[in-house]
Amino acid sequence: MAVVYALWLREIKRYLRSRAQVLASLGQPLMYLLVLGFGLGPVFERAGQGNYLQFVAPGVVGMTILFSSIFSGAGLLWDRQFGFLKETLVAPVPRIQIMVGRTLGGATTALAQGTLVLTVCLIAGFRPHDATGVLLGAGFMALIAIVFAALGTIIGATLKDMQGFQLVMNFLVMPIFFLSGALYPLSNLPVALTVATRLDPLSYGVDGLRGAFIDQSHFGLGTDFAVLAVLAGVFLALGARAFSRLQV
């Protein structure tokens, strides 16, 4: 556990010391929250769907955790490029402990970033329906962070350069976000889009956040939790396998 804690603490300290990165990473979520939340609000209300800010805030929180978690995989690429990863891998400790420490660190920083955005949402006017929902939402935020931090580890252990990571961002991460229903309801979609949203892991995370925060769930909280828990186990196992085969 000392190895896991040390690597987890390194990720936390690196996050806290990079204040510019923390502030910069708030830009995109704030744009979606404020521009879409207030800009599309009247249209959403006229369509009989209620308050759009209430609807989109959980999606923005999920988006923040998604991007922050995946970028932890980019940190693995940086460590490989600058030699820190080689020093870590030659240490007399099992690689799975190294992978778990890094993944938990990435998940924790993503959870912290999501909490910051949730705080901004509350300031902007977002209101969860009760305190119990906030605690349940925090659990879903943690699950989303673990799932996509593990996915980021798989990506970072598989790729060899930052150019490949940009391709992953454009052809994997962005579709995951836009197909998740973070910005629009999942009901009454075309068949092809319905299938795509059901295959998207983030769909269950965003739906779980909406169910916890505003009591609006498309799949059901039990289904959301079960899917995320299974995916967390699968991605952690795949991440451990990819990390064990990592060559520096």
PDB file of C-alpha atoms in Angstrom, residues 1-148:
ATOM      1  CA  MET A   1       0.000   0.000   0.000  1.00  0.00           C
ATOM      2  CA  ALA A   2       2.963   2.324   0.512  1.00  0.00           C
ATOM      3  CA  VAL A   3       3.730   2.139  -3.210  1.00  0.00           C
ATOM      4  CA  VAL A   4       0.114   2.832  -4.165  1.00  0.00           C
ATOM      5  CA  TYR A   5      -0.061   5.731  -1.718  1.00  0.00           C
ATOM      6  CA  ALA A   6       3.212   7.281  -2.923  1.00  0.00           C
ATOM      7  CA  LEU A   7       2.127   7.279  -6.567  1.00  0.00           C
ATOM      8  CA  TRP A   8      -1.358   8.472  -5.642  1.00  0.00           C
ATOM      9  CA  LEU A   9       0.165  11.327  -3.635  1.00  0.00           C
ATOM     10  CA  ARG A  10       2.430  12.271  -6.543  1.00  0.00           C
ATOM     11  CA  GLU A  11      -0.581  12.697  -8.823  1.00  0.00           C
ATOM     12  CA  ILE A  12      -2.372  14.793  -6.209  1.00  0.00           C
ATOM     13  CA  LYS A  13       0.624  17.079  -5.623  1.00  0.00           C
ATOM     14  CA  ARG A  14       1.174  17.515  -9.342  1.00  0.00           C
ATOM     15  CA  TYR A  15      -2.459  18.522  -9.716  1.00  0.00           C
ATOM     16  CA  LEU A  16      -2.405  20.988  -6.808  1.00  0.00           C
ATOM     17  CA  ARG A  17       0.810  22.637  -7.985  1.00  0.00           C
ATOM     18  CA  SER A  18      -0.496  23.236 -11.504  1.00  0.00           C
ATOM     19  CA  ARG A  19      -2.924  26.061 -10.750  1.00  0.00           C
ATOM     20  CA  ALA A  20      -2.908  27.314 -14.328  1.00  0.00           C
ATOM     21  CA  GLN A  21      -3.953  23.878 -15.578  1.00  0.00           C
ATOM     22  CA  VAL A  22      -6.726  23.703 -12.978  1.00  0.00           C
ATOM     23  CA  LEU A  23      -8.127  27.062 -14.053  1.00  0.00           C
ATOM     24  CA  ALA A  24      -7.721  26.320 -17.761  1.00  0.00           C
ATOM     25  CA  SER A  25      -9.565  23.020 -17.438  1.00  0.00           C
ATOM     26  CA  LEU A  26     -12.580  24.907 -16.076  1.00  0.00           C
ATOM     27  CA  GLY A  27     -12.964  26.910 -19.298  1.00  0.00           C
ATOM     28  CA  GLN A  28     -14.757  24.340 -21.464  1.00  0.00           C
ATOM     29  CA  PRO A  29     -17.206  23.163 -18.755  1.00  0.00           C
ATOM     30  CA  LEU A  30     -18.084  26.762 -17.925  1.00  0.00           C
ATOM     31  CA  MET A  31     -18.726  27.495 -21.590  1.00  0.00           C
ATOM     32  CA  TYR A  32     -21.138  24.566 -21.901  1.00  0.00           C
ATOM     33  CA  LEU A  33     -22.793  25.397 -18.587  1.00  0.00           C
ATOM     34  CA  LEU A  34     -23.282  29.121 -19.066  1.00  0.00           C
ATOM     35  CA  VAL A  35     -23.650  29.450 -22.836  1.00  0.00           C
ATOM     36  CA  LEU A  36     -25.817  26.384 -23.378  1.00  0.00           C
ATOM     37  CA  GLY A  37     -27.438  26.401 -19.946  1.00  0.00           C
ATOM     38  CA  PHE A  38     -28.746  29.931 -20.285  1.00  0.00           C
ATOM     39  CA  GLY A  39     -28.747  30.182 -24.095  1.00  0.00           C
ATOM     40  CA  LEU A  40     -30.858  27.087 -24.764  1.00  0.00           C
ATOM     41  CA  GLY A  41     -32.894  27.413 -21.581  1.00  0.00           C
ATOM     42  CA  PRO A  42     -35.886  29.204 -23.177  1.00  0.00           C
ATOM     43  CA  VAL A  43     -35.996  26.691 -26.061  1.00  0.00           C
ATOM     44  CA  PHE A  44     -35.867  23.763 -23.630  1.00  0.00           C
ATOM     45  CA  GLU A  45     -38.679  25.251 -21.539  1.00  0.00           C
ATOM     46  CA  ARG A  46     -40.888  25.901 -24.576  1.00  0.00           C
ATOM     47  CA  ALA A  47     -40.436  22.240 -25.543  1.00  0.00           C
ATOM     48  CA  GLY A  48     -41.934  21.319 -22.184  1.00  0.00           C
ATOM     49  CA  GLN A  49     -38.717  19.813 -20.786  1.00  0.00           C
ATOM     50  CA  GLY A  50     -38.313  22.129 -17.789  1.00  0.00           C
ATOM     51  CA  ASN A  51     -35.189  23.987 -16.680  1.00  0.00           C
ATOM     52  CA  TYR A  52     -32.252  23.296 -19.031  1.00  0.00           C
ATOM     53  CA  LEU A  53     -29.663  24.402 -16.472  1.00  0.00           C
ATOM     54  CA  GLN A  54     -30.949  21.705 -14.114  1.00  0.00           C
ATOM     55  CA  PHE A  55     -30.738  19.193 -16.952  1.00  0.00           C
ATOM     56  CA  VAL A  56     -27.323  20.074 -18.376  1.00  0.00           C
ATOM     57  CA  ALA A  57     -25.380  20.590 -15.112  1.00  0.00           C
ATOM     58  CA  PRO A  58     -24.956  16.843 -14.366  1.00  0.00           C
ATOM     59  CA  GLY A  59     -23.802  16.344 -17.963  1.00  0.00           C
ATOM     60  CA  VAL A  60     -21.200  19.089 -17.604  1.00  0.00           C
ATOM     61  CA  VAL A  61     -19.927  17.514 -14.372  1.00  0.00           C
ATOM     62  CA  GLY A  62     -19.669  14.142 -16.130  1.00  0.00           C
ATOM     63  CA  MET A  63     -17.855  15.749 -19.059  1.00  0.00           C
ATOM     64  CA  THR A  64     -15.332  17.350 -16.711  1.00  0.00           C
ATOM     65  CA  ILE A  65     -14.561  14.040 -15.019  1.00  0.00           C
ATOM     66  CA  LEU A  66     -14.285  12.297 -18.403  1.00  0.00           C
ATOM     67  CA  PHE A  67     -11.667  14.680 -19.796  1.00  0.00           C
ATOM     68  CA  SER A  68      -9.696  14.944 -16.561  1.00  0.00           C
ATOM     69  CA  SER A  69      -9.571  11.153 -16.194  1.00  0.00           C
ATOM     70  CA  ILE A  70      -8.528  10.499 -19.769  1.00  0.00           C
ATOM     71  CA  PHE A  71      -5.797  13.117 -19.535  1.00  0.00           C
ATOM     72  CA  SER A  72      -4.225  11.074 -16.747  1.00  0.00           C
ATOM     73  CA  GLY A  73      -3.270   8.700 -19.563  1.00  0.00           C
ATOM     74  CA  ALA A  74      -1.473  11.577 -21.242  1.00  0.00           C
ATOM     75  CA  GLY A  75       0.512  11.972 -18.017  1.00  0.00           C
ATOM     76  CA  LEU A  76       1.746   8.413 -18.511  1.00  0.00           C
ATOM     77  CA  LEU A  77       3.039   9.376 -21.954  1.00  0.00           C
ATOM     78  CA  TRP A  78       4.861  12.390 -20.470  1.00  0.00           C
ATOM     79  CA  ASP A  79       6.444  10.205 -17.791  1.00  0.00           C
ATOM     80  CA  ARG A  80       7.629   7.810 -20.487  1.00  0.00           C
ATOM     81  CA  GLN A  81       9.107  10.645 -22.545  1.00  0.00           C
ATOM     82  CA  PHE A  82      10.995  12.264 -19.651  1.00  0.00           C
ATOM     83  CA  GLY A  83      12.252   9.059 -18.048  1.00  0.00           C
ATOM     84  CA  PHE A  84      10.260   8.956 -14.811  1.00  0.00           C
ATOM     85  CA  LEU A  85       8.321   5.905 -15.941  1.00  0.00           C
ATOM     86  CA  LYS A  86      11.522   3.944 -16.550  1.00  0.00           C
ATOM     87  CA  GLU A  87      12.713   4.709 -13.037  1.00  0.00           C
ATOM     88  CA  THR A  88       9.364   3.584 -11.663  1.00  0.00           C
ATOM     89  CA  LEU A  89       9.207   0.347 -13.628  1.00  0.00           C
ATOM     90  CA  VAL A  90      12.672  -0.821 -12.548  1.00  0.00           C
ATOM     91  CA  ALA A  91      11.726  -0.463  -8.879  1.00  0.00           C
ATOM     92  CA  PRO A  92      11.424  -3.813  -7.029  1.00  0.00           C
ATOM     93  CA  VAL A  93       7.620  -3.626  -6.731  1.00  0.00           C
ATOM     94  CA  PRO A  94       4.816  -5.312  -8.706  1.00  0.00           C
ATOM     95  CA  ARG A  95       3.702  -3.311 -11.702  1.00  0.00           C
ATOM     96  CA  ILE A  96       0.067  -3.685 -10.734  1.00  0.00           C
ATOM     97  CA  GLN A  97       0.726  -1.560  -7.643  1.00  0.00           C
ATOM     98  CA  ILE A  98       2.229   1.141  -9.845  1.00  0.00           C
ATOM     99  CA  MET A  99      -0.786   0.997 -12.157  1.00  0.00           C
ATOM    100  CA  VAL A 100      -3.288   1.127  -9.291  1.00  0.00           C
ATOM    101  CA  GLY A 101      -1.514   4.079  -7.651  1.00  0.00           C
ATOM    102  CA  ARG A 102      -1.433   6.073 -10.871  1.00  0.00           C
ATOM    103  CA  THR A 103      -5.032   5.211 -11.750  1.00  0.00           C
ATOM    104  CA  LEU A 104      -6.379   6.119  -8.325  1.00  0.00           C
ATOM    105  CA  GLY A 105      -4.397   9.362  -8.424  1.00  0.00           C
ATOM    106  CA  GLY A 106      -5.866  10.244 -11.816  1.00  0.00           C
ATOM    107  CA  ALA A 107      -9.347   9.346 -10.607  1.00  0.00           C
ATOM    108  CA  THR A 108      -8.944  11.493  -7.485  1.00  0.00           C
ATOM    109  CA  THR A 109      -7.812  14.548  -9.433  1.00  0.00           C
ATOM    110  CA  ALA A 110     -10.695  14.063 -11.865  1.00  0.00           C
ATOM    111  CA  LEU A 111     -13.109  13.823  -8.933  1.00  0.00           C
ATOM    112  CA  ALA A 112     -11.672  17.035  -7.482  1.00  0.00           C
ATOM    113  CA  GLN A 113     -12.093  18.771 -10.846  1.00  0.00           C
ATOM    114  CA  GLY A 114     -15.665  17.537 -11.096  1.00  0.00           C
ATOM    115  CA  THR A 115     -16.360  18.823  -7.580  1.00  0.00           C
ATOM    116  CA  LEU A 116     -15.072  22.262  -8.576  1.00  0.00           C
ATOM    117  CA  VAL A 117     -17.396  22.336 -11.573  1.00  0.00           C
ATOM    118  CA  LEU A 118     -20.306  21.136  -9.424  1.00  0.00           C
ATOM    119  CA  THR A 119     -19.612  24.029  -7.054  1.00  0.00           C
ATOM    120  CA  VAL A 120     -19.720  26.458  -9.991  1.00  0.00           C
ATOM    121  CA  CYS A 121     -23.009  24.873 -11.084  1.00  0.00           C
ATOM    122  CA  LEU A 122     -24.470  25.493  -7.634  1.00  0.00           C
ATOM    123  CA  ILE A 123     -23.379  29.132  -7.816  1.00  0.00           C
ATOM    124  CA  ALA A 124     -24.959  29.445 -11.282  1.00  0.00           C
ATOM    125  CA  GLY A 125     -28.321  28.235  -9.958  1.00  0.00           C
ATOM    126  CA  PHE A 126     -28.253  24.430 -10.141  1.00  0.00           C
ATOM    127  CA  ARG A 127     -30.160  22.861  -7.238  1.00  0.00           C
ATOM    128  CA  PRO A 128     -30.064  19.116  -6.357  1.00  0.00           C
ATOM    129  CA  HIS A 129     -33.392  17.836  -5.073  1.00  0.00           C
ATOM    130  CA  ASP A 130     -32.020  16.736  -1.652  1.00  0.00           C
ATOM    131  CA  ALA A 131     -28.861  16.093   0.379  1.00  0.00           C
ATOM    132  CA  THR A 132     -29.090  12.319  -0.039  1.00  0.00           C
ATOM    133  CA  GLY A 133     -28.963  12.818  -3.800  1.00  0.00           C
ATOM    134  CA  VAL A 134     -25.740  14.804  -3.442  1.00  0.00           C
ATOM    135  CA  LEU A 135     -24.089  11.920  -1.583  1.00  0.00           C
ATOM    136  CA  LEU A 136     -25.333   9.429  -4.173  1.00  0.00           C
ATOM    137  CA  GLY A 137     -24.115  11.732  -6.928  1.00  0.00           C
ATOM    138  CA  ALA A 138     -20.671  11.843  -5.330  1.00  0.00           C
ATOM    139  CA  GLY A 139     -20.600   8.036  -5.536  1.00  0.00           C
ATOM    140  CA  PHE A 140     -21.425   8.142  -9.248  1.00  0.00           C
ATOM    141  CA  MET A 141     -18.764  10.815  -9.780  1.00  0.00           C
ATOM    142  CA  ALA A 142     -16.194   8.525  -8.169  1.00  0.00           C
ATOM    143  CA  LEU A 143     -17.274   5.585 -10.350  1.00  0.00           C
ATOM    144  CA  ILE A 144     -17.037   7.670 -13.524  1.00  0.00           C
ATOM    145  CA  ALA A 145     -13.572   8.846 -12.487  1.00  0.00           C
ATOM    146  CA  ILE A 146     -12.323   5.290 -11.872  1.00  0.00           C
ATOM    147  CA  VAL A 147     -13.780   3.945 -15.141  1.00  0.00           C
ATOM    148  CA  PHE A 148     -12.191   6.596 -17.340  1.00  0.00           C
TER     149      PHE A 148
END
